[in-house]
Coordinates of N, CA and C in Angstrom, one line a residue:
M1 N 3.0 -1.2 -9.7 CA 2.7 0.1 -10.1 C 2.3 0.1 -11.6
L2 N 1.3 0.8 -11.9 CA 0.7 0.9 -13.3 C 0.5 2.3 -13.7
V3 N 0.8 2.5 -15.0 CA 0.6 3.8 -15.6 C -0.4 3.7 -16.7
F4 N -1.6 4.4 -16.6 CA -2.6 4.3 -17.6 C -2.5 5.7 -18.4
W5 N -1.9 5.6 -19.6 CA -1.6 6.8 -20.3 C -2.9 7.5 -20.9
T6 N -3.7 6.7 -21.5 CA -5.0 7.3 -22.1 C -5.9 7.8 -21.0
Q7 N -6.0 7.1 -19.9 CA -6.9 7.4 -18.8 C -6.2 8.5 -17.8
R8 N -5.0 8.8 -18.1 CA -4.3 9.9 -17.3 C -4.2 9.5 -15.8
L9 N -3.7 8.3 -15.5 CA -3.8 7.8 -14.2 C -2.6 7.0 -13.9
V10 N -2.1 7.1 -12.6 CA -1.0 6.3 -12.2 C -1.4 5.6 -10.9
F11 N -1.3 4.3 -10.9 CA -1.7 3.5 -9.7 C -0.5 3.1 -8.9
L12 N -0.4 3.7 -7.7 CA 0.8 3.4 -6.8 C 0.4 2.2 -5.9
A13 N 1.2 1.2 -6.0 CA 0.8 -0.1 -5.3 C 1.3 -0.1 -3.9
T14 N 0.5 0.3 -3.0 CA 0.8 0.2 -1.5 C 0.9 -1.2 -1.1
P15 N 2.1 -1.6 -0.5 CA 2.2 -3.1 -0.2 C 1.1 -3.5 0.8
K16 N 0.7 -4.8 0.7 CA -0.3 -5.4 1.5 C -1.7 -4.8 1.5
T17 N -2.1 -4.3 0.3 CA -3.4 -3.8 0.1 C -4.1 -4.4 -1.1
G18 N -3.8 -5.7 -1.4 CA -4.4 -6.4 -2.5 C -3.9 -5.9 -3.8
T19 N -2.7 -5.4 -3.9 CA -2.3 -4.8 -5.2 C -1.9 -5.9 -6.2
V20 N -1.5 -7.0 -5.8 CA -1.2 -8.1 -6.8 C -2.5 -8.5 -7.6
A21 N -3.6 -8.6 -6.8 CA -4.8 -9.0 -7.5 C -5.3 -7.8 -8.4
L22 N -5.2 -6.6 -7.9 CA -5.6 -5.5 -8.7 C -4.7 -5.4 -10.0
E23 N -3.5 -5.6 -9.8 CA -2.6 -5.5 -11.0 C -2.9 -6.5 -12.0
G24 N -3.3 -7.7 -11.6 CA -3.7 -8.8 -12.5 C -4.9 -8.4 -13.3
A25 N -5.9 -7.7 -12.7 CA -7.1 -7.3 -13.3 C -6.9 -6.1 -14.2
L26 N -6.0 -5.2 -13.9 CA -5.8 -3.9 -14.5 C -4.8 -3.8 -15.6
A27 N -3.8 -4.7 -15.5 CA -2.6 -4.6 -16.3 C -2.9 -4.6 -17.8
P28 N -3.9 -5.3 -18.3 CA -4.2 -5.3 -19.8 C -4.5 -3.9 -20.3
D29 N -4.9 -3.0 -19.5 CA -5.2 -1.6 -19.9 C -4.1 -0.6 -19.7
A30 N -3.0 -1.1 -19.0 CA -1.9 -0.2 -18.6 C -0.9 0.0 -19.7
A31 N -0.4 1.2 -19.9 CA 0.6 1.5 -20.9 C 2.0 1.1 -20.3
M32 N 2.1 1.1 -19.0 CA 3.4 0.7 -18.3 C 3.0 -0.1 -17.1
V33 N 3.7 -1.2 -16.9 CA 3.5 -2.1 -15.8 C 4.9 -2.3 -15.1
F34 N 5.0 -2.0 -13.9 CA 6.3 -2.2 -13.1 C 6.1 -3.3 -12.1
R35 N 6.6 -4.5 -12.5 CA 6.4 -5.6 -11.6 C 7.7 -5.9 -10.8
D36 N 8.9 -5.6 -11.3 CA 10.1 -5.9 -10.7 C 11.1 -4.7 -11.0
P37 N 12.0 -4.4 -10.1 CA 12.2 -5.0 -8.8 C 11.1 -4.4 -7.8
P38 N 11.1 -4.9 -6.6 CA 10.1 -4.5 -5.6 C 10.1 -3.0 -5.4
E39 N 11.3 -2.3 -5.5 CA 11.4 -0.9 -5.3 C 10.6 -0.1 -6.4
M40 N 10.5 -0.7 -7.6 CA 9.7 -0.2 -8.7 C 8.2 -0.5 -8.6
K41 N 8.0 -1.8 -8.3 CA 6.6 -2.2 -8.1 C 5.9 -1.5 -7.1
H42 N 6.5 -1.2 -5.9 CA 5.9 -0.5 -4.8 C 6.5 0.8 -4.6
M43 N 6.6 1.6 -5.7 CA 7.3 2.9 -5.6 C 6.4 3.9 -4.8
P44 N 6.9 4.5 -3.7 CA 6.1 5.4 -3.0 C 5.9 6.7 -3.8
Y45 N 5.0 7.6 -3.3 CA 4.7 8.8 -4.1 C 6.0 9.7 -4.2
R46 N 6.7 9.8 -3.1 CA 7.9 10.8 -3.2 C 8.9 10.3 -4.2
V47 N 9.1 9.0 -4.4 CA 10.0 8.5 -5.4 C 9.4 8.7 -6.8
Y48 N 8.1 8.4 -6.9 CA 7.4 8.7 -8.2 C 7.6 10.2 -8.6
E49 N 7.4 11.1 -7.6 CA 7.4 12.5 -7.9 C 8.8 13.0 -8.3
S50 N 9.9 12.4 -7.7 CA 11.2 12.8 -8.0 C 11.9 12.1 -9.2
F51 N 11.5 10.8 -9.3 CA 12.2 10.0 -10.3 C 11.4 9.7 -11.6
L52 N 10.1 9.3 -11.5 CA 9.4 8.9 -12.7 C 8.5 10.1 -13.3
K53 N 7.9 10.9 -12.4 CA 7.0 11.9 -12.9 C 7.7 12.9 -13.8
P54 N 8.9 13.4 -13.5 CA 9.6 14.3 -14.5 C 9.8 13.7 -15.9
R55 N 10.0 12.4 -15.9 CA 10.2 11.7 -17.2 C 8.9 11.6 -18.0
L56 N 7.8 11.2 -17.2 CA 6.5 11.2 -17.8 C 6.0 12.5 -18.3
D57 N 6.3 13.6 -17.5 CA 6.0 14.9 -17.9 C 6.6 15.3 -19.3
R58 N 7.9 14.9 -19.4 CA 8.6 15.3 -20.7 C 8.0 14.5 -21.9
M59 N 7.3 13.4 -21.6 CA 6.7 12.7 -22.7 C 5.2 13.1 -22.9
G60 N 4.8 14.1 -22.2 CA 3.4 14.6 -22.4 C 2.5 14.1 -21.3
G61 N 3.1 13.7 -20.2 CA 2.3 13.1 -19.1 C 1.8 14.1 -18.0
I62 N 2.0 15.4 -18.3 CA 1.6 16.5 -17.4 C 0.1 16.3 -17.1
G63 N -0.3 16.3 -15.9 CA -1.7 16.2 -15.5 C -2.1 14.8 -15.1
L64 N -1.2 13.8 -15.1 CA -1.5 12.4 -14.7 C -1.9 12.5 -13.2
E65 N -3.0 11.8 -12.9 CA -3.4 11.8 -11.5 C -2.9 10.5 -10.9
T66 N -2.9 10.4 -9.5 CA -2.4 9.3 -8.8 C -3.5 8.7 -7.9
I67 N -3.4 7.4 -7.8 CA -4.4 6.6 -7.0 C -3.7 5.6 -6.2
A68 N -4.1 5.4 -4.9 CA -3.5 4.3 -4.1 C -4.6 3.8 -3.2
V69 N -4.4 2.6 -2.6 CA -5.3 2.0 -1.6 C -4.7 2.0 -0.2
M70 N -5.5 2.3 0.8 CA -5.0 2.2 2.2 C -5.8 1.2 3.0
R71 N -5.2 0.6 3.9 CA -5.8 -0.5 4.7 C -5.7 0.0 6.2
E72 N -6.7 -0.5 7.0 CA -6.7 -0.1 8.4 C -5.3 -0.5 9.0
P73 N -4.6 0.4 9.7 CA -3.2 0.3 10.0 C -2.8 -1.0 10.8
L74 N -3.6 -1.4 11.8 CA -3.2 -2.6 12.5 C -3.5 -3.8 11.7
D75 N -4.5 -3.8 10.9 CA -4.8 -4.9 10.0 C -3.7 -5.0 9.0
W76 N -3.2 -3.9 8.5 CA -2.1 -3.9 7.5 C -0.9 -4.5 8.1
L77 N -0.6 -4.1 9.4 CA 0.6 -4.6 10.0 C 0.4 -6.2 10.3
G78 N -0.8 -6.6 10.6 CA -1.1 -8.0 10.7 C -0.8 -8.8 9.5
S79 N -1.1 -8.1 8.3 CA -0.9 -8.8 7.0 C 0.6 -9.0 6.8
W80 N 1.4 -8.0 7.2 CA 2.8 -8.1 7.0 C 3.3 -9.3 7.9
Y81 N 2.8 -9.4 9.2 CA 3.2 -10.4 10.1 C 2.9 -11.8 9.5
R82 N 1.6 -12.0 9.0 CA 1.2 -13.2 8.5 C 2.0 -13.6 7.2
Y83 N 2.3 -12.6 6.4 CA 3.0 -12.8 5.1 C 4.4 -13.3 5.4
R84 N 5.0 -12.7 6.4 CA 6.4 -13.1 6.8 C 6.5 -14.4 7.6
A85 N 5.3 -14.9 8.0 CA 5.3 -16.2 8.7 C 5.2 -17.4 7.8
R86 N 5.1 -17.1 6.5 CA 4.9 -18.2 5.5 C 6.1 -19.2 5.5
P87 N 5.8 -20.5 5.3 CA 6.9 -21.5 5.3 C 8.1 -21.1 4.4
A88 N 7.9 -20.5 3.3 CA 9.0 -20.2 2.4 C 10.0 -19.3 3.0
L89 N 9.6 -18.5 4.0 CA 10.6 -17.6 4.6 C 11.2 -18.1 5.9
R90 N 10.8 -19.3 6.3 CA 11.4 -19.8 7.6 C 12.9 -19.9 7.5
G91 N 13.6 -19.5 8.5 CA 15.0 -19.5 8.5 C 15.6 -18.2 8.0
H92 N 14.8 -17.3 7.4 CA 15.3 -16.0 6.9 C 15.2 -15.0 8.1
P93 N 16.1 -14.1 8.2 CA 16.1 -13.1 9.3 C 14.8 -12.4 9.5
N94 N 14.1 -12.2 8.3 CA 12.8 -11.5 8.4 C 11.6 -12.4 8.7
S95 N 11.8 -13.6 8.9 CA 10.7 -14.5 9.2 C 10.1 -14.2 10.5
T96 N 8.7 -14.3 10.6 CA 8.0 -14.1 11.8 C 7.4 -15.4 12.3
A97 N 7.8 -16.5 11.7 CA 7.2 -17.8 12.0 C 7.3 -18.2 13.4
D98 N 8.3 -17.8 14.1 CA 8.5 -18.3 15.5 C 8.4 -17.2 16.5
M99 N 7.6 -16.2 16.2 CA 7.4 -15.1 17.1 C 5.9 -14.8 17.2
S100 N 5.5 -14.2 18.3 CA 4.1 -13.8 18.5 C 3.9 -12.5 17.8
F101 N 2.6 -12.2 17.7 CA 2.2 -10.9 17.1 C 2.7 -9.7 18.0
D102 N 2.6 -10.0 19.3 CA 3.1 -9.0 20.3 C 4.6 -8.7 20.0
D103 N 5.4 -9.7 19.8 CA 6.8 -9.5 19.5 C 7.0 -8.7 18.2
F104 N 6.2 -9.0 17.2 CA 6.3 -8.3 15.9 C 5.9 -6.8 16.1
V105 N 4.8 -6.5 16.8 CA 4.4 -5.2 17.0 C 5.4 -4.4 17.9
A106 N 6.0 -5.1 18.9 CA 7.0 -4.5 19.7 C 8.2 -4.1 18.8
G107 N 8.6 -5.0 17.9 CA 9.7 -4.6 16.9 C 9.3 -3.5 16.1
Y108 N 8.1 -3.4 15.6 CA 7.6 -2.3 14.8 C 7.7 -0.9 15.5
L109 N 7.5 -1.0 16.8 CA 7.5 0.2 17.6 C 8.9 0.6 18.1
A110 N 9.9 -0.3 17.9 CA 11.2 0.0 18.4 C 12.0 1.0 17.5
T111 N 13.0 1.6 18.0 CA 13.9 2.5 17.3 C 15.3 2.1 17.6
P112 N 16.1 1.6 16.5 CA 15.6 1.4 15.2 C 14.8 0.1 15.1
R113 N 14.0 -0.1 14.1 CA 13.2 -1.3 13.9 C 14.1 -2.5 13.4
P114 N 13.9 -3.7 14.0 CA 14.6 -4.8 13.4 C 14.1 -5.1 12.0
G115 N 14.9 -5.8 11.3 CA 14.6 -6.0 9.9 C 13.2 -6.7 9.6
F116 N 12.8 -7.6 10.5 CA 11.5 -8.3 10.3 C 10.3 -7.4 10.4
A117 N 10.5 -6.2 11.1 CA 9.4 -5.3 11.3 C 9.6 -4.0 10.6
D118 N 10.6 -3.9 9.8 CA 10.9 -2.6 9.1 C 10.1 -2.5 7.8
V119 N 8.8 -2.2 8.0 CA 7.9 -2.2 6.8 C 7.3 -0.8 6.5
G120 N 7.9 0.2 7.2 CA 7.4 1.6 6.9 C 6.0 1.9 7.4
C121 N 5.3 2.8 6.7 CA 3.9 3.1 7.1 C 3.2 3.7 5.9
Q122 N 1.9 3.5 5.9 CA 1.2 3.9 4.7 C 1.1 5.4 4.4
S123 N 1.1 6.2 5.5 CA 1.0 7.6 5.3 C 2.3 8.1 4.7
D124 N 3.4 7.5 5.0 CA 4.6 7.9 4.3 C 4.6 7.5 2.8
F125 N 4.0 6.3 2.5 CA 4.0 5.8 1.1 C 3.2 6.8 0.2
V126 N 2.2 7.5 0.7 CA 1.4 8.4 -0.1 C 1.7 9.8 0.0
A127 N 2.8 10.1 0.7 CA 3.2 11.5 1.0 C 4.3 12.0 0.1
D128 N 4.4 13.3 -0.1 CA 5.5 13.8 -0.9 C 6.8 14.0 0.0
A129 N 7.8 14.7 -0.6 CA 9.1 14.8 0.2 C 8.9 15.7 1.4
T130 N 7.9 16.5 1.5 CA 7.6 17.3 2.7 C 6.8 16.6 3.7
G131 N 6.4 15.4 3.4 CA 5.6 14.7 4.4 C 4.1 14.9 4.3
Q132 N 3.6 15.7 3.3 CA 2.2 15.9 3.1 C 1.6 14.8 2.2
V133 N 0.4 14.4 2.5 CA -0.3 13.4 1.6 C -0.5 14.1 0.3
A134 N 0.0 13.4 -0.8 CA -0.1 14.0 -2.1 C -0.8 13.2 -3.2
V135 N -1.1 12.0 -2.9 CA -1.9 11.2 -3.8 C -3.2 11.8 -4.1
D136 N -3.7 11.8 -5.3 CA -4.9 12.5 -5.7 C -6.1 11.7 -5.1
Y137 N -6.1 10.4 -5.2 CA -7.2 9.6 -4.8 C -6.7 8.5 -3.9
L138 N -7.3 8.3 -2.7 CA -6.9 7.3 -1.8 C -8.2 6.5 -1.3
L139 N -8.2 5.2 -1.6 CA -9.5 4.5 -1.4 C -9.3 3.4 -0.4
P140 N -10.3 3.0 0.3 CA -10.2 2.0 1.4 C -10.1 0.5 0.9
Y141 N -9.2 -0.2 1.4 CA -9.0 -1.6 1.2 C -10.3 -2.3 1.6
E142 N -10.9 -1.8 2.7 CA -12.1 -2.5 3.3 C -13.3 -2.4 2.4
D143 N -13.3 -1.6 1.4 CA -14.5 -1.4 0.5 C -14.0 -1.7 -0.9
P144 N -13.9 -3.0 -1.2 CA -13.4 -3.4 -2.6 C -14.3 -2.9 -3.7
A145 N -15.6 -2.7 -3.4 CA -16.5 -2.2 -4.5 C -16.1 -0.7 -4.8
A146 N -15.7 0.0 -3.8 CA -15.3 1.4 -4.1 C -14.0 1.4 -5.0
V147 N -13.1 0.5 -4.7 CA -11.8 0.4 -5.4 C -12.1 0.0 -6.9
T148 N -12.8 -1.1 -7.0 CA -13.1 -1.6 -8.4 C -14.0 -0.7 -9.1
G149 N -14.9 0.0 -8.4 CA -15.8 1.0 -9.1 C -15.0 2.2 -9.6
F150 N -14.0 2.6 -8.9 CA -13.2 3.7 -9.3 C -12.5 3.3 -10.6
F151 N -11.9 2.2 -10.7 CA -11.1 1.8 -11.9 C -12.1 1.5 -13.0
A152 N -13.3 0.9 -12.7 CA -14.3 0.7 -13.8 C -14.7 2.0 -14.5
R153 N -14.9 3.0 -13.7 CA -15.2 4.3 -14.2 C -14.1 4.9 -15.1
R154 N -12.9 4.8 -14.6 CA -11.8 5.3 -15.4 C -11.4 4.5 -16.6
L155 N -11.6 3.2 -16.5 CA -11.2 2.3 -17.7 C -12.4 2.1 -18.6
G156 N -13.6 2.3 -18.1 CA -14.8 2.1 -19.0 C -15.1 0.7 -19.2
R157 N -14.8 -0.2 -18.2 CA -15.1 -1.6 -18.2 C -15.2 -2.1 -16.8
A158 N -15.8 -3.3 -16.7 CA -15.9 -4.0 -15.4 C -14.5 -4.4 -14.9
V159 N -14.3 -4.4 -13.6 CA -13.0 -4.8 -13.1 C -13.3 -5.8 -12.0
A160 N -12.8 -7.0 -12.1 CA -13.1 -8.1 -11.2 C -11.8 -8.9 -10.8
P161 N -11.0 -8.4 -9.8 CA -9.8 -9.0 -9.4 C -10.0 -10.4 -8.8
R162 N -9.1 -11.3 -9.1 CA -9.1 -12.6 -8.4 C -8.2 -12.5 -7.2
R163 N -8.5 -13.4 -6.2 CA -7.7 -13.4 -5.0 C -6.3 -14.0 -5.2
L164 N -5.3 -13.2 -5.0 CA -3.9 -13.6 -5.3 C -3.0 -13.1 -4.2
N165 N -1.9 -13.9 -3.9 CA -0.9 -13.5 -3.0 C -1.5 -13.2 -1.6
V166 N -2.4 -14.1 -1.2 CA -3.1 -13.9 0.1 C -2.3 -14.5 1.2
S167 N -2.1 -13.7 2.3 CA -1.4 -14.2 3.5 C -2.2 -15.3 4.2
P168 N -1.5 -16.2 4.8 CA -2.2 -17.3 5.6 C -3.0 -16.8 6.7
E169 N -4.2 -17.4 6.9 CA -5.1 -16.9 8.0 C -4.5 -17.4 9.3
M170 N -4.6 -16.5 10.3 CA -4.2 -16.9 11.7 C -4.7 -15.9 12.7
A171 N -4.9 -16.3 13.9 CA -5.4 -15.3 15.0 C -4.2 -14.4 15.3
L172 N -4.5 -13.1 15.6 CA -3.5 -12.1 15.9 C -3.8 -11.5 17.2
P173 N -3.7 -12.2 18.3 CA -3.9 -11.6 19.6 C -2.8 -10.5 19.9
L174 N -3.3 -9.4 20.5 CA -2.3 -8.3 20.9 C -2.6 -7.8 22.3
S175 N -1.6 -7.7 23.1 CA -1.9 -7.3 24.5 C -2.4 -5.8 24.5
P176 N -3.2 -5.5 25.5 CA -3.8 -4.1 25.6 C -2.7 -3.1 25.6
R177 N -1.5 -3.4 26.3 CA -0.5 -2.4 26.4 C 0.1 -2.1 25.0
L178 N 0.4 -3.1 24.2 CA 0.9 -2.9 22.9 C -0.1 -2.3 21.9
A179 N -1.4 -2.7 22.1 CA -2.4 -2.1 21.2 C -2.5 -0.6 21.5
A180 N -2.4 -0.1 22.7 CA -2.4 1.3 23.1 C -1.2 2.0 22.5
A181 N 0.0 1.3 22.7 CA 1.2 1.9 22.2 C 1.2 2.1 20.6
F182 N 0.6 1.1 20.0 CA 0.5 1.2 18.5 C -0.4 2.3 18.1
R183 N -1.6 2.4 18.8 CA -2.5 3.5 18.4 C -1.8 4.9 18.6
H184 N -1.0 5.0 19.6 CA -0.3 6.3 19.8 C 0.7 6.5 18.6
H185 N 1.5 5.4 18.4 CA 2.5 5.5 17.3 C 1.9 5.8 16.0
A186 N 0.8 5.1 15.7 CA 0.2 5.2 14.3 C -0.9 6.2 14.2
A187 N -0.9 7.2 15.1 CA -2.0 8.1 15.1 C -2.2 8.8 13.8
R188 N -1.2 9.1 13.1 CA -1.3 9.8 11.8 C -2.0 8.9 10.8
D189 N -1.5 7.6 10.7 CA -2.1 6.7 9.8 C -3.6 6.4 10.1
L190 N -3.9 6.3 11.4 CA -5.3 6.1 11.8 C -6.2 7.2 11.4
R191 N -5.7 8.5 11.6 CA -6.5 9.6 11.2 C -6.7 9.6 9.7
L192 N -5.6 9.3 9.0 CA -5.8 9.3 7.5 C -6.7 8.2 7.1
H193 N -6.6 7.1 7.7 CA -7.5 6.0 7.3 C -9.0 6.3 7.6
A194 N -9.2 7.0 8.7 CA -10.6 7.4 9.0 C -11.1 8.4 7.9
R195 N -10.3 9.2 7.4 CA -10.7 10.1 6.3 C -11.0 9.3 5.0
V196 N -10.2 8.3 4.8 CA -10.3 7.5 3.6 C -11.6 6.7 3.7
R197 N -11.9 6.1 4.9 CA -13.2 5.4 5.0 C -14.4 6.3 4.9
A198 N -14.2 7.6 5.3 CA -15.3 8.5 5.2 C -15.5 9.0 3.8
G199 N -14.7 8.6 2.8 CA -14.8 9.0 1.4 C -14.3 10.4 1.1
E200 N -13.5 10.9 2.0 CA -12.9 12.3 1.8 C -11.9 12.3 0.7
M201 N -11.3 11.2 0.3 CA -10.2 11.2 -0.7 C -10.6 10.3 -1.9
A202 N -11.9 10.2 -2.1 CA -12.4 9.3 -3.2 C -12.6 10.1 -4.4
D203 N -12.9 9.4 -5.5 CA -13.2 10.0 -6.8 C -14.5 10.8 -6.7
P204 N -14.5 12.1 -7.0 CA -15.7 12.9 -6.9 C -16.8 12.4 -7.9

């Protein structure tokens, strides 16, 4: 999470959307950089609104806009699965190294979710306490030029992130039954992502 005071902008770091690379490219211009703990680094909008925004407002931050990145929901879930399959996590309860993507998605669809699949959802990350999407600008992970272009315009300089914290590549086969169940479960995120890809929530 980054706060750009002069540019009147707050970057909310949606997990698994390339935020580590963006942070590396953008941090030199930020007035505040939240890297740890993870709850601060990946602070969702509702926590920002209730916890940090009132403090920033008291310091003259009224009018700060918010920006986040959104990824296609199944691809986003696949990134979580691949990230938790890394060797460093083997033996941890959240490791996905010894399970199929079907098993991971089934866990994500379960109630309650097991720890290895308890990763939330992107529409909740960018929503306020009432559940309404509240981030001012929401840009597509799949269009990196749109993301870097947004920040280049706001910062007044070129932005060129390096690839960092990339999950290992692997095939992610998913059964038709689970794919259909996921589309039903993630309908809200899928609709929101379609709006983001269409440019409806981009910088005017």
